[in-house]
Structure formats: structure tokens, C-alpha cells
PDB file of C-alpha atoms and ligand atoms in Angstrom:
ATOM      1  CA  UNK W   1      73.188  89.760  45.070  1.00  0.00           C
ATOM      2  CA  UNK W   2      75.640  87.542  46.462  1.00  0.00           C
ATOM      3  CA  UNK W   3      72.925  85.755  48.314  1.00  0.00           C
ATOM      4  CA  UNK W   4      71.343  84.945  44.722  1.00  0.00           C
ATOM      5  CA  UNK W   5      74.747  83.866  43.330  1.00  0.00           C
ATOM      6  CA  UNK W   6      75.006  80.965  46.236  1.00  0.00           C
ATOM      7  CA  UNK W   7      71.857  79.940  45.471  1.00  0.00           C
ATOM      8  CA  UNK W   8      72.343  79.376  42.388  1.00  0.00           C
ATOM      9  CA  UNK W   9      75.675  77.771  42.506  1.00  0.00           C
ATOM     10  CA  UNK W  10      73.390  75.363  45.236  1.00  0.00           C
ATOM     11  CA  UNK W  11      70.450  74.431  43.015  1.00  0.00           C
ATOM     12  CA  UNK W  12      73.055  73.681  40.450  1.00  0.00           C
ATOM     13  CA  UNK W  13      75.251  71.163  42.665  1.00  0.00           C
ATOM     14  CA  UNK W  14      71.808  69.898  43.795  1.00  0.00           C
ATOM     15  CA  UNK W  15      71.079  69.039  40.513  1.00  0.00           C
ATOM     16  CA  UNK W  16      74.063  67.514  39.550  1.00  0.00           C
ATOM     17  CA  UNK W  17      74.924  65.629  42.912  1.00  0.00           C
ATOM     18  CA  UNK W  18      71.750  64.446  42.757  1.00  0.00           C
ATOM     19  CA  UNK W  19      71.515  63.019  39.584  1.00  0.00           C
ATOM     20  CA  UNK W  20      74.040  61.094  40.488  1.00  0.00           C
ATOM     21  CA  UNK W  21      72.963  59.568  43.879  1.00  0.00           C
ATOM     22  CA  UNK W  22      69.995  58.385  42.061  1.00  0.00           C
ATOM     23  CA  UNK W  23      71.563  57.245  39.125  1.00  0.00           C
ATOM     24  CA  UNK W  24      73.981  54.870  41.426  1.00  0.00           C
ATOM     25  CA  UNK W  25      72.097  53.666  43.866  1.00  0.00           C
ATOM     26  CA  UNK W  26      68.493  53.675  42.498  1.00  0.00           C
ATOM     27  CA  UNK W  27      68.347  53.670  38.611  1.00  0.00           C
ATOM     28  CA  UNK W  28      71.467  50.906  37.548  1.00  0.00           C
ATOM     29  CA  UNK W  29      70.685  48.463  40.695  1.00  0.00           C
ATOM     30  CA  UNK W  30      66.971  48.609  40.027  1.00  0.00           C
ATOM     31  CA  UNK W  31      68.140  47.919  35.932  1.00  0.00           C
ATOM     32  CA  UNK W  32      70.566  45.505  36.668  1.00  0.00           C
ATOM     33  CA  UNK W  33      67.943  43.321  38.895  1.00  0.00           C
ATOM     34  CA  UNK W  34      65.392  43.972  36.560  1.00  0.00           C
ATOM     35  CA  UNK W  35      65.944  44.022  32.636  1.00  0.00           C
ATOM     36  CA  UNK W  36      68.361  41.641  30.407  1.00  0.00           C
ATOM     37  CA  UNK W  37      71.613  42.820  28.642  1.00  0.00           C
ATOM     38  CA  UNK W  38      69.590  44.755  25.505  1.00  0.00           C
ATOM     39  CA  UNK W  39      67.064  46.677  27.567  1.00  0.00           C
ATOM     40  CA  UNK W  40      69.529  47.882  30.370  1.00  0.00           C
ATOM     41  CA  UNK W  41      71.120  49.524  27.133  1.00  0.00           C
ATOM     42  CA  UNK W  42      68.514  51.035  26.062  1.00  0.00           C
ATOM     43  CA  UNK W  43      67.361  52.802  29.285  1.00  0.00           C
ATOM     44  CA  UNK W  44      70.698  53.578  30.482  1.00  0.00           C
ATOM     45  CA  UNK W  45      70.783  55.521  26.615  1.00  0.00           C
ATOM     46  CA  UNK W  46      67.176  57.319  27.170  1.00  0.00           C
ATOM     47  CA  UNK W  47      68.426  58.271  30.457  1.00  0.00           C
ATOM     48  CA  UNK W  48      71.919  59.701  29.529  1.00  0.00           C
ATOM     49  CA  UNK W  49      70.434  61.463  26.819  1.00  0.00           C
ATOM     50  CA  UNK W  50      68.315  63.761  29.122  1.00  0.00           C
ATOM     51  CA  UNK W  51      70.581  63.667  32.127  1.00  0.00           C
ATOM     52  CA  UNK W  52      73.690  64.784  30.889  1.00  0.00           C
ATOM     53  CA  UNK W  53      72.861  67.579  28.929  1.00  0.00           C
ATOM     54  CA  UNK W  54      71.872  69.059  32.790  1.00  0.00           C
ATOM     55  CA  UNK W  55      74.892  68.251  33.972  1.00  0.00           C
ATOM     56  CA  UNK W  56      76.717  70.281  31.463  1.00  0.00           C
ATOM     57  CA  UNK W  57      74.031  73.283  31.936  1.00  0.00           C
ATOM     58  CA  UNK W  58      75.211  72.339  35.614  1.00  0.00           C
ATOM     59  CA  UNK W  59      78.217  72.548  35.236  1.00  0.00           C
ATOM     60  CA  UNK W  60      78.393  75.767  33.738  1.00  0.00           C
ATOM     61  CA  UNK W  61      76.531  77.572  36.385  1.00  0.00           C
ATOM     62  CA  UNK W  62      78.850  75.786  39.000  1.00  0.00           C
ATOM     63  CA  UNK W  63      81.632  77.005  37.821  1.00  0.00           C
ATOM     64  CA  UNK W  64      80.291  80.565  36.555  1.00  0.00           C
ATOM     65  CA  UNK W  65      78.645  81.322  40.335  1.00  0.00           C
ATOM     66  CA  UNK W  66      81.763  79.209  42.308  1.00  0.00           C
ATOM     67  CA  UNK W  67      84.523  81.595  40.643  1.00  0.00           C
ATOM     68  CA  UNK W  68      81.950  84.499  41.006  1.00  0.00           C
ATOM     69  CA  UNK W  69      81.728  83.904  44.578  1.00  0.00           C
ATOM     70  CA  UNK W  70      85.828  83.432  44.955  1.00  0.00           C
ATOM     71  CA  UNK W  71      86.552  86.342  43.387  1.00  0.00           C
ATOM     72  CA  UNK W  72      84.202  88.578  44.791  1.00  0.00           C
ATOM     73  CA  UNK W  73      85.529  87.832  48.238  1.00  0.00           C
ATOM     74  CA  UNK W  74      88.679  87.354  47.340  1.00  0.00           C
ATOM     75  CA  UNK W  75      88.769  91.492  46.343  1.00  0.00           C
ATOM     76  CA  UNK W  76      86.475  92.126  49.243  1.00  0.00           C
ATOM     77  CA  UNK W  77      89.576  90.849  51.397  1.00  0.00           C
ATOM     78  CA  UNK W  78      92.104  92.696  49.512  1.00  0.00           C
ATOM     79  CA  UNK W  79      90.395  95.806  50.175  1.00  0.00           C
ATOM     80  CA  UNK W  80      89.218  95.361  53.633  1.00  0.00           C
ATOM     81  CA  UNK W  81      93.130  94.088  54.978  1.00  0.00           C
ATOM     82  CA  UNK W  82      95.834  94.450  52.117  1.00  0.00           C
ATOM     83  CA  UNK W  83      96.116  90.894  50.837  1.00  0.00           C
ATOM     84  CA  UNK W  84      93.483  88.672  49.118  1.00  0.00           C
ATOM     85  CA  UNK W  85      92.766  85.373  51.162  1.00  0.00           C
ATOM     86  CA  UNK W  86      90.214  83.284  51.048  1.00  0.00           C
ATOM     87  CA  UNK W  87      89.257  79.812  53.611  1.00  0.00           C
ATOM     88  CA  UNK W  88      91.479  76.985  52.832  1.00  0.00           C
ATOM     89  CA  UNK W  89      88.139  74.833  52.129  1.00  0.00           C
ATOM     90  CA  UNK W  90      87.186  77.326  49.212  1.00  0.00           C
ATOM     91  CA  UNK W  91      90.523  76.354  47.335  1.00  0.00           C
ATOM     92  CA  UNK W  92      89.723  72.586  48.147  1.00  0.00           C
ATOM     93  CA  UNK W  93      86.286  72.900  46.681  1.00  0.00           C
ATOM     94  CA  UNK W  94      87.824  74.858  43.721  1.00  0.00           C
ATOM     95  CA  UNK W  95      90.338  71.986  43.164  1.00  0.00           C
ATOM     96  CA  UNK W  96      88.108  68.822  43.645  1.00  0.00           C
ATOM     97  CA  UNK W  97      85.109  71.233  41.363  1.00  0.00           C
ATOM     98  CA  UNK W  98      87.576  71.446  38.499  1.00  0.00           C
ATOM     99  CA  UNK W  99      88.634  67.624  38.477  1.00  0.00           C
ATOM    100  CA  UNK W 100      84.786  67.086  38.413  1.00  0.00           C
ATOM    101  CA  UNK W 101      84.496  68.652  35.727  1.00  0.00           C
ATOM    102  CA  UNK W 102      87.547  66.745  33.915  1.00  0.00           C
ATOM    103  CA  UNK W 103      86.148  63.741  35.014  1.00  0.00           C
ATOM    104  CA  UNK W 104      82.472  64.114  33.397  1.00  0.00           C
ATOM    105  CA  UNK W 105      84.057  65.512  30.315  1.00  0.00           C
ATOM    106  CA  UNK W 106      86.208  62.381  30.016  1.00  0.00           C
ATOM    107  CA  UNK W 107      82.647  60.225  31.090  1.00  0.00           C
ATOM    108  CA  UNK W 108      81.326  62.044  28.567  1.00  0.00           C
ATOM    109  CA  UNK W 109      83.463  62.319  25.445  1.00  0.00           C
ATOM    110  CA  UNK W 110      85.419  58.728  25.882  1.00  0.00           C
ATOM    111  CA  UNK W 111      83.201  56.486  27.662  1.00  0.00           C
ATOM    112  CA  UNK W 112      79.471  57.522  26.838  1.00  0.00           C
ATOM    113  CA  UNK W 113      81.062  58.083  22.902  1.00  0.00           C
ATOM    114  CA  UNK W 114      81.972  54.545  23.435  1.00  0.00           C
ATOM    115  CA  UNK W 115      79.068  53.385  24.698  1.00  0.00           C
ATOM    116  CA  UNK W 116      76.882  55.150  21.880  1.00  0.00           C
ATOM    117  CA  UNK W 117      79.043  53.886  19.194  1.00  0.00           C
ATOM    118  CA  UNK W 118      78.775  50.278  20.604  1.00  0.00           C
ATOM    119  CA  UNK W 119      74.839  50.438  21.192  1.00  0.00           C
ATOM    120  CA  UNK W 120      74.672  51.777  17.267  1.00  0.00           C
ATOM    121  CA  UNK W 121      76.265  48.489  16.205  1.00  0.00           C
ATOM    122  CA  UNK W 122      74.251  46.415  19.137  1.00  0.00           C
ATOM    123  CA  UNK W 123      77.363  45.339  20.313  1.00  0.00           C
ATOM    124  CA  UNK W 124      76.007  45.042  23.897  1.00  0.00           C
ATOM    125  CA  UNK W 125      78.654  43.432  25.514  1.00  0.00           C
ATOM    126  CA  UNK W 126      81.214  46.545  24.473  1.00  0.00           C
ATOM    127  CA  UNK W 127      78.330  48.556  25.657  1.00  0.00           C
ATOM    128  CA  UNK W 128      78.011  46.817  28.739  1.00  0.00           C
ATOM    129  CA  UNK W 129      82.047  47.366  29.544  1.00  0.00           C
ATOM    130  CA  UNK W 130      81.529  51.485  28.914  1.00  0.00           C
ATOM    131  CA  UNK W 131      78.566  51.326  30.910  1.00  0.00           C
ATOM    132  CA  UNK W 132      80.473  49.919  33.966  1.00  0.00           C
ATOM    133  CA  UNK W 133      83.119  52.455  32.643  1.00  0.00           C
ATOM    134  CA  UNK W 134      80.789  55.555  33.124  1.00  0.00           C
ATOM    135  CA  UNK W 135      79.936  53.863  36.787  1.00  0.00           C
ATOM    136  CA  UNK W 136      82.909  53.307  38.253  1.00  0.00           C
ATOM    137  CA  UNK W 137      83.992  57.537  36.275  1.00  0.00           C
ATOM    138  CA  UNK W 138      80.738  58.740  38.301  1.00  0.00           C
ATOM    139  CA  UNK W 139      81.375  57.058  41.232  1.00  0.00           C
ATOM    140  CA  UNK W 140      84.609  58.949  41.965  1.00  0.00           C
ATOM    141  CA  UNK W 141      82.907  61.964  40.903  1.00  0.00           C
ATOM    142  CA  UNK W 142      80.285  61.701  43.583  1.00  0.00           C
ATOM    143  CA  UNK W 143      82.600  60.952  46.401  1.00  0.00           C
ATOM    144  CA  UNK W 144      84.859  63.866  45.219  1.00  0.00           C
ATOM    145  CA  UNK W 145      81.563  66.068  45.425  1.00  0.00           C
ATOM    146  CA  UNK W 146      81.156  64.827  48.792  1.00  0.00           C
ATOM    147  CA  UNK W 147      84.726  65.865  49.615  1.00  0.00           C
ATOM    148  CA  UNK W 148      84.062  69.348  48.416  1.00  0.00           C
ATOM    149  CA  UNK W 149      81.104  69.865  50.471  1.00  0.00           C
ATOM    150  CA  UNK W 150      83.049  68.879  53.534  1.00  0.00           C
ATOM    151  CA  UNK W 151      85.846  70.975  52.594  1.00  0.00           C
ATOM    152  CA  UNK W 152      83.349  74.217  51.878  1.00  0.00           C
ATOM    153  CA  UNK W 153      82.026  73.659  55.169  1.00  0.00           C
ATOM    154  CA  UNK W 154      84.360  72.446  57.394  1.00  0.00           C
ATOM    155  CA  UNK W 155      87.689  73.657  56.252  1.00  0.00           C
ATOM    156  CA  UNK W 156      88.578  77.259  57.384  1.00  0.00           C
TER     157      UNK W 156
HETATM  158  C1  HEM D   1      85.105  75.595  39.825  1.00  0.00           C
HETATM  159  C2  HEM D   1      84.392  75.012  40.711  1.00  0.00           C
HETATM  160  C3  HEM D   1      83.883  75.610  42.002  1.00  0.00           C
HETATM  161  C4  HEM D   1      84.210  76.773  42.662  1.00  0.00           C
HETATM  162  C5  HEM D   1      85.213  77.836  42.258  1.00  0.00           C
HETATM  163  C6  HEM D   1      83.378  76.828  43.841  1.00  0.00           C
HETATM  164  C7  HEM D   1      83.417  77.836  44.799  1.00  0.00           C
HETATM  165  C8  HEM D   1      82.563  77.955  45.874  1.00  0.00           C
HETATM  166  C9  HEM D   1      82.557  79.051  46.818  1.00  0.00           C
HETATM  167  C10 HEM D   1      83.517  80.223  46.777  1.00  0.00           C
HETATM  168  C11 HEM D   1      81.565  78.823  47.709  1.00  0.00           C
HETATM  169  C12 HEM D   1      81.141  79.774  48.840  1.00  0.00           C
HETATM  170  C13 HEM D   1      81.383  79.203  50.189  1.00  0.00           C
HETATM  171  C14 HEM D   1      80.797  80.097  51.273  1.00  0.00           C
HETATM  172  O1  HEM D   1      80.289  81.195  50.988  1.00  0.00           O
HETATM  173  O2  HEM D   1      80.888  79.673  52.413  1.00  0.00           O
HETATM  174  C15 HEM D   1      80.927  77.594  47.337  1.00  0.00           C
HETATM  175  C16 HEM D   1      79.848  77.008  48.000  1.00  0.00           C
HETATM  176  C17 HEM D   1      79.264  75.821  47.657  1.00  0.00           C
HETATM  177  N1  HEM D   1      79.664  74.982  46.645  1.00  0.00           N
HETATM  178 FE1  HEM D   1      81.122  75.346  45.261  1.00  0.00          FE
HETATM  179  N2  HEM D   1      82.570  75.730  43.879  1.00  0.00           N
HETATM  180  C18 HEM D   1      82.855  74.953  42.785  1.00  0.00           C
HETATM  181  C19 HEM D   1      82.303  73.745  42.457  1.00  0.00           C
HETATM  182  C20 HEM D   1      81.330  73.106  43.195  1.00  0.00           C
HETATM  183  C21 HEM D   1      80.830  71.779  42.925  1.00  0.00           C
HETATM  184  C22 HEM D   1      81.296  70.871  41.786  1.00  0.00           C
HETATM  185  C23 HEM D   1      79.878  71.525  43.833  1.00  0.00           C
HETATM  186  C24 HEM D   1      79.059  70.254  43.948  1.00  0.00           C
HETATM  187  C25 HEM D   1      79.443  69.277  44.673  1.00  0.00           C
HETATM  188  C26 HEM D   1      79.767  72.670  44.709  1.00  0.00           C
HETATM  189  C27 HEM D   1      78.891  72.806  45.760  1.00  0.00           C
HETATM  190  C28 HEM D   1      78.820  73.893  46.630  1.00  0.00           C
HETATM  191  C29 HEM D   1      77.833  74.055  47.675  1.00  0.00           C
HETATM  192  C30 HEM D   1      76.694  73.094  47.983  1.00  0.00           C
HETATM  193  C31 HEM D   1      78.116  75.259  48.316  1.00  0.00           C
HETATM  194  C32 HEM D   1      77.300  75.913  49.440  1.00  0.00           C
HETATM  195  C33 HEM D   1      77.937  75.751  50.762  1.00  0.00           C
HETATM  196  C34 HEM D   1      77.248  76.722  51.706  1.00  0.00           C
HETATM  197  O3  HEM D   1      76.029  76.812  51.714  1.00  0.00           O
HETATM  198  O4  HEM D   1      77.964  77.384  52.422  1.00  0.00           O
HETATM  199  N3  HEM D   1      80.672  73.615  44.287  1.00  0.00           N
HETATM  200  N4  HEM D   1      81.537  77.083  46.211  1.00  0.00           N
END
């Protein structure tokens, strides 16, 4: 079962880390080389719309497997020696998971809100600003993603 559980919790982080390897180095360079102010809008809106509802479904099943697997253990220890302990890297991953998480909901709810509202109004050049907003917000997000992977691995 557990086996199952870290799959999961995988195919989800796959998902979500990368989305957003693709989305900053691929997608916005190719858009920013390619297409004027108006269109980069536009695309960058078509794409949001489908990629972030996965990241929430993502997010989700990160979160529901990751504690899952924690606390499973976590017993597992308690019963098998006394006290409950689980590999320093496990807390860092549940740490750097959970400001992910803040961090897309505040990509999310401020800056891709801001971004709608401005596109809605074709106010590109305040859509333009959010944009680099959401970039700079998913940026850290990847690079703390990369920090938890070390720290799951490495960390004991
Ligand atoms: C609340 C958030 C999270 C919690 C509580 C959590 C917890 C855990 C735990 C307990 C493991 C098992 C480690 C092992 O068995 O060696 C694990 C593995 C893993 N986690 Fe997370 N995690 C969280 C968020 C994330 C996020 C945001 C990512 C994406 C970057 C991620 C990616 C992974 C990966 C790829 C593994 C597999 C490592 C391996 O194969 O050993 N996790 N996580």
C-alpha cells in the first residue's frame, strides 16, 4: 500500500514540478521571442487556465499522500522503539511543501486575479507586470521544489 501512496505523491510532484520547468524555460521565452504584448496575454491566459487547475488537483494529492506517508512512519517508529522520529529531510520537505503551497495560492489568488482582471479591461501593460509577478512567484517555487527533493533524498 505504501508503495502505491509514494507513487502517487511522485506522479503528482511530477506533474506539478514539471509544469513548471516547462512553463519557465520553454513556454514564456519561446512567447516572449515570439508574439507582441496582446498575444503573449492571451496564451499565457489559455495556458493558466488548464495548468493551474492541475496544480491544485496536485497539490492536493501532495499533500494528502506526503502527510500519509509521515504519519504512517512516524507511528511505525513509535511502535517499533518508543518515540516517533522521522529523517530530518522528511521535515525539510514538509516545510519547503507547505510554503509551496502558500506560494501558488498567493500566485494564484493575488497575482493571476490581477492578471485576469487586467486582461478583462485589455490593460496589457498591468497584465504584463502580474505576468512577470507570477514568474518571478513560480520561480522560487521551483527552486524550493528542488530543495525538497534534495532534502528527501539526501538529508537523514
Ligand atoms: C505537505 C507537503 C509534503 C509532505 C508532508 C511530504 C512528505 C514526503 C514523505 C514523507 C516522503 C517519503 C520519503 C521516503 O519514503 O523516503 C516524500 C517523498 C517525496 N516527495 Fe514529498 N512531501 C510533501 C510535498 C512535496 C512536494 C511539494 C514535492 C514536489 C517537489 C514532493 C516530492 C516528493 C518526491 C519526488 C518524493 C519521492 C522521493 C523518493 O522517491 O524517495 N513532496 N514526501
Amino acid at each position: 500500500m505504501i508503495d502505491y501512496v509514494k507513487l502517487t505523491h511522485l506522479v503528482a510532484a511530477i506533474v506539478w514540478m514539471g509544469g513548471m520547468a516547462f512553463m519557465l524555460m520553454a513556454l514564456r521565452p519561446a512567447a516572449t521571442a515570439l508574439l507582441q504584448l496582446p498575444e503573449r496575454m492571451l496564451l499565457m491566459e489559455a495556458v493558466w487556465r488548464r495548468f493551474f487547475p492541475m496544480v491544485m488537483v496536485s497539490i492536493v494529492v501532495l499533500f494528502a499522500t506526503g502527510t500519509n506517508l509521515y504519519t504512517t512512519t512516524f507511528r511505525a517508529m513509535r511502535i517499533a522503539n518508543g518515540q516517533g522520529s522521522v529523517p530530518v529531510g522528511w521535515n525539510v520537505m514538509l516545510v519547503l511543501g507547505l510554503l509551496m503551497m502558500l506560494i501558488f495560492g498567493h500566485i494564484f489568488f493575488s497575482g493571476y486575479a490581477k492578471f485576469k482582471r487586467a486582461q478583462a479591461v485589455q490593460g496589457w501593460q498591468l497584465a504584463s507586470q502580474s505576468v512577470a509577478q507570477i514568474h518571478t512567484l513560480m520561480m522560487v517555487n521551483f527552486l524550493l521544489g528542488w530543495l525538497a527533493l534534495f532534502a528527501v533524498r539526501l538529508l537523514r
